[in-house]
Structures are given as C-alpha cells and as structure tokens.
CSV table of N, CA and C and ligand atoms in Angstrom, one decimal:
chain,number,residue,atom,x,y,z
A,1,MET,N,-19.1,7.4,-5.9
A,1,MET,CA,-18.8,8.2,-4.6
A,1,MET,C,-20.1,8.8,-4.0
A,2,SER,N,-20.3,8.7,-2.7
A,2,SER,CA,-21.5,9.2,-2.2
A,2,SER,C,-21.5,10.7,-2.1
A,3,ALA,N,-22.8,11.2,-2.0
A,3,ALA,CA,-22.9,12.7,-2.0
A,3,ALA,C,-22.2,13.3,-0.7
A,4,ILE,N,-22.2,12.5,0.3
A,4,ILE,CA,-21.6,13.0,1.6
A,4,ILE,C,-20.1,13.2,1.3
A,5,VAL,N,-19.4,12.2,0.7
A,5,VAL,CA,-18.0,12.3,0.4
A,5,VAL,C,-17.7,13.5,-0.5
A,6,GLU,N,-18.6,13.7,-1.6
A,6,GLU,CA,-18.4,14.7,-2.5
A,6,GLU,C,-18.5,16.1,-1.9
A,7,GLN,N,-19.4,16.2,-0.9
A,7,GLN,CA,-19.6,17.5,-0.2
A,7,GLN,C,-18.6,17.8,0.9
A,8,CYS,N,-17.8,16.8,1.2
A,8,CYS,CA,-16.9,16.9,2.4
A,8,CYS,C,-15.9,18.1,2.1
A,9,SER,N,-15.8,19.0,3.1
A,9,SER,CA,-15.0,20.1,2.9
A,9,SER,C,-13.7,20.1,3.8
A,10,CYS,N,-13.4,18.8,4.2
A,10,CYS,CA,-12.1,18.7,5.0
A,10,CYS,C,-10.9,19.2,4.2
A,11,LYS,N,-10.1,19.8,4.9
A,11,LYS,CA,-8.9,20.3,4.2
A,11,LYS,C,-7.7,19.3,4.4
A,12,GLU,N,-6.9,19.2,3.4
A,12,GLU,CA,-5.7,18.3,3.5
A,12,GLU,C,-4.8,19.0,4.6
A,13,MET,N,-4.3,18.2,5.5
A,13,MET,CA,-3.4,18.7,6.5
A,13,MET,C,-2.1,19.2,5.9
A,14,SER,N,-1.5,20.2,6.5
A,14,SER,CA,-0.2,20.6,6.0
A,14,SER,C,0.8,19.6,6.5
A,15,GLU,N,2.0,19.7,5.9
A,15,GLU,CA,3.0,18.7,6.3
A,15,GLU,C,3.4,18.9,7.8
A,16,GLU,N,3.4,20.2,8.2
A,16,GLU,CA,3.7,20.5,9.6
A,16,GLU,C,2.7,19.9,10.5
A,17,GLU,N,1.4,20.0,10.2
A,17,GLU,CA,0.3,19.4,11.0
A,17,GLU,C,0.5,17.9,11.0
A,18,LYS,N,0.9,17.3,9.9
A,18,LYS,CA,1.0,15.8,9.9
A,18,LYS,C,2.1,15.4,10.8
A,19,PHE,N,3.3,16.1,10.8
A,19,PHE,CA,4.4,15.8,11.7
A,19,PHE,C,4.0,16.0,13.2
A,20,ALA,N,3.2,17.0,13.4
A,20,ALA,CA,2.7,17.3,14.8
A,20,ALA,C,1.8,16.1,15.3
A,21,LEU,N,1.0,15.7,14.4
A,21,LEU,CA,0.1,14.5,14.7
A,21,LEU,C,0.9,13.3,14.9
A,22,LEU,N,1.9,13.1,14.1
A,22,LEU,CA,2.7,11.9,14.3
A,22,LEU,C,3.5,11.9,15.6
A,23,ALA,N,3.9,13.1,16.0
A,23,ALA,CA,4.6,13.3,17.3
A,23,ALA,C,3.7,12.9,18.4
A,24,ASP,N,2.4,13.3,18.3
A,24,ASP,CA,1.4,12.9,19.3
A,24,ASP,C,1.2,11.4,19.4
A,25,VAL,N,1.2,10.8,18.2
A,25,VAL,CA,1.0,9.3,18.1
A,25,VAL,C,2.2,8.6,18.8
A,26,ILE,N,3.4,9.1,18.5
A,26,ILE,CA,4.6,8.5,19.1
A,26,ILE,C,4.5,8.6,20.6
A,27,GLU,N,4.1,9.8,21.1
A,27,GLU,CA,3.9,10.0,22.6
A,27,GLU,C,2.8,9.0,23.1
A,28,ASP,N,1.7,8.9,22.4
A,28,ASP,CA,0.6,8.0,22.8
A,28,ASP,C,1.1,6.6,23.0
A,29,TYR,N,2.1,6.2,22.1
A,29,TYR,CA,2.6,4.8,22.2
A,29,TYR,C,3.9,4.8,23.1
A,30,HIS,N,4.0,5.8,23.9
A,30,HIS,CA,5.1,5.9,24.9
A,30,HIS,C,6.5,5.7,24.3
A,31,ARG,N,6.7,6.0,23.0
A,31,ARG,CA,8.0,5.9,22.3
A,31,ARG,C,8.6,4.5,22.5
A,32,ARG,N,7.8,3.5,22.7
A,32,ARG,CA,8.4,2.2,23.0
A,32,ARG,C,8.7,1.5,21.7
A,33,GLU,N,9.8,0.8,21.6
A,33,GLU,CA,10.3,0.1,20.4
A,33,GLU,C,9.3,-1.0,20.1
A,34,SER,N,8.7,-1.6,21.1
A,34,SER,CA,7.7,-2.7,20.9
A,34,SER,C,6.4,-2.2,20.2
A,35,ASN,N,6.3,-0.9,20.2
A,35,ASN,CA,5.1,-0.3,19.5
A,35,ASN,C,5.5,0.2,18.1
A,36,LEU,N,6.7,-0.1,17.6
A,36,LEU,CA,7.1,0.5,16.4
A,36,LEU,C,6.2,0.2,15.2
A,37,ILE,N,5.8,-1.0,15.1
A,37,ILE,CA,4.9,-1.4,13.9
A,37,ILE,C,3.6,-0.6,14.0
A,38,GLN,N,3.0,-0.5,15.1
A,38,GLN,CA,1.7,0.3,15.2
A,38,GLN,C,2.0,1.8,14.9
A,39,ILE,N,3.1,2.3,15.3
A,39,ILE,CA,3.5,3.7,15.0
A,39,ILE,C,3.7,3.9,13.5
A,40,LEU,N,4.3,2.9,12.9
A,40,LEU,CA,4.5,3.0,11.4
A,40,LEU,C,3.2,2.9,10.7
A,41,HIS,N,2.3,2.1,11.2
A,41,HIS,CA,1.0,2.0,10.5
A,41,HIS,C,0.3,3.3,10.6
A,42,MET,N,0.3,4.0,11.8
A,42,MET,CA,-0.3,5.3,11.9
A,42,MET,C,0.4,6.3,11.0
A,43,ALA,N,1.7,6.3,11.0
A,43,ALA,CA,2.4,7.2,10.1
A,43,ALA,C,2.0,7.0,8.7
A,44,GLN,N,1.9,5.8,8.2
A,44,GLN,CA,1.5,5.5,6.8
A,44,GLN,C,0.0,6.0,6.6
A,45,ALA,N,-0.8,5.9,7.6
A,45,ALA,CA,-2.2,6.4,7.5
A,45,ALA,C,-2.2,8.0,7.4
A,46,ILE,N,-1.3,8.6,8.1
A,46,ILE,CA,-1.2,10.1,8.1
A,46,ILE,C,-0.6,10.6,6.8
A,47,PHE,N,0.5,10.0,6.4
A,47,PHE,CA,1.2,10.5,5.2
A,47,PHE,C,0.9,9.8,3.9
A,48,GLY,N,0.3,8.6,4.0
A,48,GLY,CA,0.0,7.8,2.8
A,48,GLY,C,1.1,6.9,2.4
A,49,TYR,N,2.3,7.2,2.9
A,49,TYR,CA,3.4,6.3,2.7
A,49,TYR,C,4.5,6.7,3.6
A,50,LEU,N,5.7,6.0,3.6
A,50,LEU,CA,6.7,6.3,4.6
A,50,LEU,C,8.0,6.7,3.9
A,51,PRO,N,8.1,8.0,3.5
A,51,PRO,CA,9.4,8.4,2.9
A,51,PRO,C,10.5,8.5,4.0
A,52,ASP,N,11.7,8.7,3.5
A,52,ASP,CA,12.9,8.8,4.4
A,52,ASP,C,12.7,9.8,5.5
A,53,LYS,N,12.1,11.0,5.2
A,53,LYS,CA,12.0,12.0,6.3
A,53,LYS,C,11.1,11.6,7.4
A,54,VAL,N,10.1,10.8,7.1
A,54,VAL,CA,9.1,10.3,8.1
A,54,VAL,C,9.8,9.2,8.9
A,55,GLN,N,10.6,8.3,8.3
A,55,GLN,CA,11.3,7.3,9.0
A,55,GLN,C,12.3,7.9,9.9
A,56,THR,N,13.0,9.0,9.4
A,56,THR,CA,14.0,9.7,10.2
A,56,THR,C,13.4,10.3,11.5
A,57,PHE,N,12.3,11.0,11.2
A,57,PHE,CA,11.5,11.6,12.3
A,57,PHE,C,11.2,10.6,13.4
A,58,ILE,N,10.7,9.5,13.0
A,58,ILE,CA,10.3,8.4,14.0
A,58,ILE,C,11.5,7.9,14.7
A,59,ALA,N,12.6,7.7,14.0
A,59,ALA,CA,13.8,7.2,14.6
A,59,ALA,C,14.3,8.2,15.7
A,60,GLU,N,14.3,9.5,15.3
A,60,GLU,CA,14.8,10.5,16.2
A,60,GLU,C,13.9,10.6,17.5
A,61,LYS,N,12.6,10.6,17.3
A,61,LYS,CA,11.7,10.8,18.4
A,61,LYS,C,11.7,9.5,19.3
A,62,MET,N,12.0,8.4,18.7
A,62,MET,CA,12.0,7.2,19.5
A,62,MET,C,13.4,6.8,20.0
A,63,ASP,N,14.3,7.6,19.6
A,63,ASP,CA,15.7,7.4,20.0
A,63,ASP,C,16.2,6.0,19.5
A,64,LEU,N,15.9,5.7,18.3
A,64,LEU,CA,16.3,4.4,17.7
A,64,LEU,C,17.2,4.7,16.5
A,65,PRO,N,18.1,3.8,16.1
A,65,PRO,CA,18.9,4.0,14.9
A,65,PRO,C,17.9,3.9,13.7
A,66,ILE,N,18.2,4.7,12.7
A,66,ILE,CA,17.4,4.8,11.5
A,66,ILE,C,17.4,3.4,10.8
A,67,SER,N,18.5,2.7,10.9
A,67,SER,CA,18.5,1.3,10.3
A,67,SER,C,17.4,0.4,10.9
A,68,LYS,N,17.1,0.6,12.2
A,68,LYS,CA,16.1,-0.2,12.8
A,68,LYS,C,14.7,0.1,12.2
A,69,VAL,N,14.4,1.4,12.0
A,69,VAL,CA,13.1,1.8,11.5
A,69,VAL,C,13.0,1.3,10.0
A,70,SER,N,14.1,1.6,9.2
A,70,SER,CA,14.0,1.3,7.8
A,70,SER,C,14.0,-0.2,7.6
A,71,GLY,N,14.6,-1.0,8.5
A,71,GLY,CA,14.6,-2.4,8.4
A,71,GLY,C,13.2,-3.0,8.6
A,72,VAL,N,12.4,-2.4,9.5
A,72,VAL,CA,11.0,-2.9,9.7
A,72,VAL,C,10.2,-2.5,8.5
A,73,VAL,N,10.4,-1.3,8.0
A,73,VAL,CA,9.6,-0.8,6.9
A,73,VAL,C,9.8,-1.7,5.6
A,74,THR,N,11.1,-2.0,5.4
A,74,THR,CA,11.4,-2.8,4.2
A,74,THR,C,11.0,-4.3,4.4
A,75,PHE,N,10.9,-4.7,5.6
A,75,PHE,CA,10.6,-6.2,5.8
A,75,PHE,C,9.1,-6.5,5.5
A,76,TYR,N,8.2,-5.6,5.9
A,76,TYR,CA,6.8,-5.8,5.8
A,76,TYR,C,6.3,-5.2,4.5
A,77,THR,N,5.6,-6.0,3.7
A,77,THR,CA,5.1,-5.6,2.4
A,77,THR,C,4.0,-4.5,2.5
A,78,PHE,N,3.3,-4.5,3.7
A,78,PHE,CA,2.2,-3.5,3.8
A,78,PHE,C,2.7,-2.1,4.0
A,79,PHE,N,4.0,-1.9,4.2
A,79,PHE,CA,4.6,-0.6,4.3
A,79,PHE,C,5.1,-0.2,3.0
A,80,SER,N,4.9,1.1,2.6
A,80,SER,CA,5.3,1.6,1.3
A,80,SER,C,6.2,2.8,1.5
A,81,THR,N,7.3,2.9,0.7
A,81,THR,CA,8.2,4.0,0.8
A,81,THR,C,8.0,5.0,-0.3
A,82,SER,N,7.0,4.7,-1.2
A,82,SER,CA,6.7,5.6,-2.3
A,82,SER,C,5.2,5.8,-2.3
A,83,PRO,N,4.7,7.0,-2.8
A,83,PRO,CA,3.2,7.3,-2.8
A,83,PRO,C,2.5,6.2,-3.6
A,84,LYS,N,1.3,5.9,-3.0
A,84,LYS,CA,0.5,4.8,-3.7
A,84,LYS,C,-0.5,5.5,-4.7
A,85,GLY,N,-0.8,4.7,-5.7
A,85,GLY,CA,-1.8,5.2,-6.7
A,85,GLY,C,-3.2,5.2,-6.1
A,86,GLU,N,-4.2,5.7,-6.8
A,86,GLU,CA,-5.6,5.7,-6.4
A,86,GLU,C,-6.1,4.3,-6.2
A,87,TYR,N,-5.6,3.4,-7.0
A,87,TYR,CA,-6.0,2.0,-6.9
A,87,TYR,C,-4.8,1.1,-6.8
A,88,THR,N,-4.8,0.2,-5.8
A,88,THR,CA,-3.7,-0.8,-5.6
A,88,THR,C,-4.2,-2.1,-6.2
A,89,VAL,N,-3.5,-2.6,-7.2
A,89,VAL,CA,-3.8,-3.9,-7.8
A,89,VAL,C,-2.8,-4.9,-7.1
A,90,CYS,N,-3.4,-5.9,-6.4
A,90,CYS,CA,-2.7,-6.9,-5.8
A,90,CYS,C,-2.9,-8.2,-6.5
A,91,VAL,N,-1.8,-8.8,-7.0
A,91,VAL,CA,-1.8,-10.1,-7.7
A,91,VAL,C,-1.5,-11.2,-6.7
A,92,CYS,N,-2.3,-12.2,-6.6
A,92,CYS,CA,-2.0,-13.3,-5.7
A,92,CYS,C,-1.0,-14.3,-6.3
A,93,LEU,N,0.1,-14.5,-5.5
A,93,LEU,CA,1.0,-15.5,-6.0
A,93,LEU,C,1.2,-16.6,-4.9
A,94,GLY,N,0.1,-16.8,-4.2
A,94,GLY,CA,0.0,-18.0,-3.3
A,94,GLY,C,0.0,-19.3,-4.2
A,95,THR,N,0.2,-20.4,-3.5
A,95,THR,CA,0.3,-21.7,-4.3
A,95,THR,C,-0.8,-21.9,-5.3
A,96,ALA,N,-2.0,-21.8,-4.9
A,96,ALA,CA,-3.1,-22.1,-5.8
A,96,ALA,C,-3.1,-21.2,-7.0
A,97,CYS,N,-3.0,-19.9,-6.7
A,97,CYS,CA,-3.0,-18.9,-7.8
A,97,CYS,C,-1.8,-19.0,-8.7
A,98,TYR,N,-0.6,-19.3,-8.0
A,98,TYR,CA,0.6,-19.4,-8.8
A,98,TYR,C,0.5,-20.6,-9.8
A,99,VAL,N,0.0,-21.8,-9.4
A,99,VAL,CA,0.0,-22.9,-10.3
A,99,VAL,C,-1.1,-22.7,-11.4
A,100,ARG,N,-2.1,-21.9,-11.1
A,100,ARG,CA,-3.1,-21.7,-12.1
A,100,ARG,C,-2.9,-20.4,-12.9
A,101,GLY,N,-1.7,-19.9,-13.0
A,101,GLY,CA,-1.4,-18.8,-13.9
A,101,GLY,C,-1.2,-17.4,-13.3
A,102,GLY,N,-1.1,-17.3,-12.0
A,102,GLY,CA,-0.9,-16.0,-11.3
A,102,GLY,C,0.3,-15.2,-11.9
A,103,LYS,N,1.4,-16.0,-12.3
A,103,LYS,CA,2.6,-15.3,-12.8
A,103,LYS,C,2.3,-14.6,-14.1
A,104,LYS,N,1.5,-15.3,-15.0
A,104,LYS,CA,1.2,-14.7,-16.3
A,104,LYS,C,0.3,-13.5,-16.1
A,105,ILE,N,-0.6,-13.5,-15.1
A,105,ILE,CA,-1.4,-12.3,-14.9
A,105,ILE,C,-0.5,-11.2,-14.4
A,106,LEU,N,0.4,-11.5,-13.6
A,106,LEU,CA,1.4,-10.4,-13.1
A,106,LEU,C,2.1,-9.9,-14.3
A,107,GLU,N,2.6,-10.7,-15.2
A,107,GLU,CA,3.4,-10.2,-16.3
A,107,GLU,C,2.5,-9.3,-17.2
A,108,LYS,N,1.2,-9.7,-17.4
A,108,LYS,CA,0.3,-8.9,-18.2
A,108,LYS,C,0.1,-7.6,-17.6
A,109,LEU,N,-0.1,-7.6,-16.3
A,109,LEU,CA,-0.3,-6.3,-15.6
A,109,LEU,C,0.9,-5.4,-15.7
A,110,LYS,N,2.1,-5.9,-15.6
A,110,LYS,CA,3.3,-5.1,-15.7
A,110,LYS,C,3.4,-4.5,-17.1
A,111,GLU,N,3.0,-5.3,-18.1
A,111,GLU,CA,3.0,-4.9,-19.5
A,111,GLU,C,2.0,-3.8,-19.7
A,112,VAL,N,0.8,-4.0,-19.3
A,112,VAL,CA,-0.3,-3.0,-19.5
A,112,VAL,C,-0.1,-1.7,-18.8
A,113,LEU,N,0.3,-1.9,-17.5
A,113,LEU,CA,0.5,-0.7,-16.7
A,113,LEU,C,1.9,0.0,-16.9
A,114,GLU,N,2.8,-0.8,-17.5
A,114,GLU,CA,4.2,-0.3,-17.7
A,114,GLU,C,4.9,0.1,-16.4
A,115,ILE,N,4.6,-0.8,-15.4
A,115,ILE,CA,5.3,-0.6,-14.1
A,115,ILE,C,5.7,-1.9,-13.6
A,116,ASP,N,6.6,-1.9,-12.6
A,116,ASP,CA,7.0,-3.2,-11.9
A,116,ASP,C,6.3,-3.3,-10.6
A,117,VAL,N,6.5,-4.4,-9.9
A,117,VAL,CA,5.9,-4.6,-8.6
A,117,VAL,C,6.5,-3.5,-7.6
A,118,GLY,N,5.6,-2.9,-6.9
A,118,GLY,CA,6.0,-1.9,-5.9
A,118,GLY,C,6.0,-0.5,-6.5
A,119,GLU,N,5.7,-0.4,-7.8
A,119,GLU,CA,5.7,0.9,-8.5
A,119,GLU,C,4.3,1.5,-8.7
A,120,THR,N,4.2,2.7,-9.1
A,120,THR,CA,2.9,3.4,-9.3
A,120,THR,C,3.0,4.0,-10.7
A,121,THR,N,1.8,4.0,-11.4
A,121,THR,CA,1.8,4.6,-12.8
A,121,THR,C,2.0,6.1,-12.7
A,122,GLU,N,2.5,6.7,-13.7
A,122,GLU,CA,2.9,8.1,-13.7
A,122,GLU,C,1.7,9.0,-13.4
A,123,ASP,N,0.5,8.6,-13.8
A,123,ASP,CA,-0.7,9.4,-13.5
A,123,ASP,C,-1.3,9.1,-12.1
A,124,MET,N,-0.5,8.4,-11.3
A,124,MET,CA,-0.9,8.1,-9.9
A,124,MET,C,-2.2,7.3,-9.8
A,125,LYS,N,-2.5,6.6,-10.8
A,125,LYS,CA,-3.8,5.9,-10.8
A,125,LYS,C,-3.7,4.5,-10.2
A,126,PHE,N,-2.7,3.7,-10.6
A,126,PHE,CA,-2.5,2.3,-10.2
A,126,PHE,C,-1.1,2.0,-9.6
A,127,SER,N,-1.2,1.3,-8.5
A,127,SER,CA,0.1,0.7,-7.9
A,127,SER,C,0.0,-0.8,-8.1
A,128,LEU,N,1.1,-1.5,-8.2
A,128,LEU,CA,1.1,-2.9,-8.4
A,128,LEU,C,1.8,-3.6,-7.2
A,129,GLN,N,1.1,-4.6,-6.6
A,129,GLN,CA,1.7,-5.4,-5.5
A,129,GLN,C,1.5,-6.9,-5.7
A,130,VAL,N,2.2,-7.7,-5.0
A,130,VAL,CA,1.9,-9.1,-5.0
A,130,VAL,C,1.6,-9.5,-3.5
A,131,VAL,N,0.7,-10.5,-3.4
A,131,VAL,CA,0.3,-11.0,-2.1
A,131,VAL,C,0.4,-12.5,-2.1
A,132,ARG,N,0.4,-13.1,-0.9
A,132,ARG,CA,0.6,-14.6,-0.9
A,132,ARG,C,-0.7,-15.4,-0.9
A,133,CYS,N,-1.7,-14.9,-0.4
A,133,CYS,CA,-3.0,-15.5,-0.5
A,133,CYS,C,-4.1,-14.5,-0.1
A,134,MET,N,-5.2,-14.5,-0.8
A,134,MET,CA,-6.3,-13.6,-0.4
A,134,MET,C,-7.5,-14.4,-0.1
A,135,GLY,N,-7.4,-15.6,0.2
A,135,GLY,CA,-8.6,-16.4,0.7
A,135,GLY,C,-9.6,-16.8,-0.4
A,136,ALA,N,-9.1,-16.8,-1.6
A,136,ALA,CA,-10.0,-17.2,-2.7
A,136,ALA,C,-9.4,-18.3,-3.5
A,137,CYS,N,-8.7,-19.2,-2.8
A,137,CYS,CA,-7.9,-20.2,-3.5
A,137,CYS,C,-8.8,-21.1,-4.4
A,138,GLY,N,-10.0,-21.4,-3.9
A,138,GLY,CA,-10.9,-22.3,-4.7
A,138,GLY,C,-11.3,-21.7,-6.1
A,139,LEU,N,-11.1,-20.4,-6.2
A,139,LEU,CA,-11.5,-19.7,-7.5
A,139,LEU,C,-10.2,-19.0,-8.0
A,140,ALA,N,-9.1,-19.6,-7.8
A,140,ALA,CA,-7.8,-19.1,-8.3
A,140,ALA,C,-7.8,-19.1,-9.8
A,141,PRO,N,-7.0,-18.3,-10.5
A,141,PRO,CA,-6.2,-17.2,-9.8
A,141,PRO,C,-7.0,-16.0,-9.5
A,142,ALA,N,-6.6,-15.3,-8.5
A,142,ALA,CA,-7.3,-14.1,-8.1
A,142,ALA,C,-6.4,-12.8,-8.0
A,143,ILE,N,-7.1,-11.7,-8.3
A,143,ILE,CA,-6.4,-10.4,-8.1
A,143,ILE,C,-7.3,-9.5,-7.3
A,144,ARG,N,-6.8,-8.5,-6.6
A,144,ARG,CA,-7.7,-7.6,-5.9
A,144,ARG,C,-7.3,-6.2,-6.3
A,145,VAL,N,-8.4,-5.4,-6.5
A,145,VAL,CA,-8.2,-4.0,-6.8
A,145,VAL,C,-8.8,-3.2,-5.6
A,146,ASN,N,-8.0,-2.6,-4.9
A,146,ASN,CA,-8.4,-2.0,-3.6
A,146,ASN,C,-9.1,-3.1,-2.8
A,147,ASP,N,-10.4,-3.0,-2.5
A,147,ASP,CA,-11.1,-4.0,-1.7
A,147,ASP,C,-11.8,-5.1,-2.5
A,148,LYS,N,-11.9,-4.9,-3.8
A,148,LYS,CA,-12.7,-5.8,-4.7
A,148,LYS,C,-11.8,-6.9,-5.2
A,149,VAL,N,-12.2,-8.2,-4.9
A,149,VAL,CA,-11.5,-9.4,-5.4
A,149,VAL,C,-12.1,-9.9,-6.7
A,150,PHE,N,-11.2,-10.1,-7.7
A,150,PHE,CA,-11.7,-10.7,-9.0
A,150,PHE,C,-11.1,-12.1,-9.0
A,151,LYS,N,-12.0,-13.1,-9.3
A,151,LYS,CA,-11.6,-14.5,-9.2
A,151,LYS,C,-11.6,-15.1,-10.6
A,152,ARG,N,-10.9,-16.2,-10.7
A,152,ARG,CA,-10.7,-16.9,-12.0
A,152,ARG,C,-10.3,-15.9,-13.1
A,153,VAL,N,-9.3,-15.1,-12.8
A,153,VAL,CA,-8.8,-14.1,-13.8
A,153,VAL,C,-7.9,-14.8,-14.8
A,154,ASN,N,-7.9,-14.3,-16.0
A,154,ASN,CA,-6.9,-14.7,-16.9
A,154,ASN,C,-6.3,-13.5,-17.6
A,155,PRO,N,-5.1,-13.6,-18.2
A,155,PRO,CA,-4.5,-12.4,-18.8
A,155,PRO,C,-5.4,-11.6,-19.7
A,156,ASN,N,-6.3,-12.3,-20.5
A,156,ASN,CA,-7.2,-11.6,-21.4
A,156,ASN,C,-8.2,-10.7,-20.7
A,157,LYS,N,-8.5,-11.0,-19.4
A,157,LYS,CA,-9.5,-10.2,-18.7
A,157,LYS,C,-8.9,-8.9,-18.1
A,158,ILE,N,-7.6,-8.8,-18.1
A,158,ILE,CA,-6.9,-7.7,-17.4
A,158,ILE,C,-7.4,-6.3,-17.9
A,159,GLN,N,-7.4,-6.1,-19.2
A,159,GLN,CA,-7.8,-4.8,-19.7
A,159,GLN,C,-9.2,-4.4,-19.3
A,160,GLN,N,-10.1,-5.4,-19.4
A,160,GLN,CA,-11.5,-5.3,-19.0
A,160,GLN,C,-11.6,-4.8,-17.5
A,161,ILE,N,-10.8,-5.5,-16.7
A,161,ILE,CA,-10.9,-5.2,-15.2
A,161,ILE,C,-10.4,-3.8,-15.0
A,162,LEU,N,-9.3,-3.4,-15.6
A,162,LEU,CA,-8.7,-2.1,-15.4
A,162,LEU,C,-9.6,-1.0,-15.9
A,163,LYS,N,-10.3,-1.3,-17.0
A,163,LYS,CA,-11.3,-0.3,-17.6
A,163,LYS,C,-12.3,0.1,-16.6
A,164,LEU,N,-12.7,-0.8,-15.6
A,164,LEU,CA,-13.6,-0.4,-14.6
A,164,LEU,C,-13.2,0.7,-13.7
A,165,TYR,N,-11.9,1.0,-13.7
A,165,TYR,CA,-11.3,2.0,-12.9
A,165,TYR,C,-10.7,3.2,-13.6
A,166,SER,N,-11.0,3.2,-15.0
A,166,SER,CA,-10.5,4.4,-15.7
A,166,SER,C,-11.5,5.5,-15.8
B,201,FES,S1,-3.5,-18.7,-3.2
B,201,FES,FE1,-4.4,-17.1,-4.2
B,201,FES,S2,-6.2,-16.8,-3.1
B,201,FES,FE2,-5.2,-18.3,-2.0
C-alpha cells in the first residue's frame, strides 16, 4: 500500500450520508428506468453491495416495483447483495478453462476457503465468484484475485496463491 493511501484521513461516510448521495445520483440520472443499471452500479460503489434496504430505496425513489430492481440485481453477476471480502477470487469457467480443469480449481477453492460461490469468508478476507472468460484462454485455466490474473493454475497451486494475500 502506498504512503499516500496509508496517510489518507478520509472518513467513512455515515449511512445517512450514503443514502443522501444515492438520492443525488438517482436525481442526476433523472429517475429514468433506462438508467437503472448505472444507478445500481453507483449504489454498489457507495455501499459496497446492494442490500434489500438499498434496493427498496432505489425502487421508491424511482417509482418502480421492488421486483423490477431486485430482478436486475439478481440477473447480473457483477451486482452483489452481500458484503464482499477484501479480495474477490474469480474462477474462470469459460470453455477453455472448464475443459482444462477450472471446475477442479473451483472445488479446491471452496474446500480451502470453506465457502460457496457468492459467499465471503467469516474474516471478510475472500469472496468467491465464477466468470465466463477473462481473456487468458491460451493459458487456461485461469483465476483472478482482484485485478491480478493467475494463469495455468492447478489445484495444488491454490494454497500458494492464497498465501500471497494472507
Ligand atoms: S475461458 Fe478462461 S480465460 Fe477464457
């Protein structure tokens, strides 16, 4: 972590401030249903995830049924309804990775982290997700931890990779 980040004295926003900011975002997007995905992206950036109370707030402000908002949230894998860990481990299950052992890597990660896909470890360190392709097909199977892609992974390398983040 850089010295600048360590010295940052920004205060975490209160929940009230977060909702006030979200209300501004919704106004900026003119409360239009066609802007719902962008609004949800902003909401996730503000809150870190999209719990029921945030989805309800958006539905009320945009005058939409809650089922419409929750339907979009559950349809797209990049939206999360639970808090994410410090590190998100994405396992690629695209064709190239799948046929070269992606599923075994996923099973190993579930076993080591003791969580299922979409869950976060109790210490809030790791979340587990699957993706369809991360553009590293030639060096499959691949996983990504936050922004770092690990190529030609096999189940025996998982502990070693996770140790980099402990
Ligand atoms: S299928 Fe896994 S990186 Fe493309």
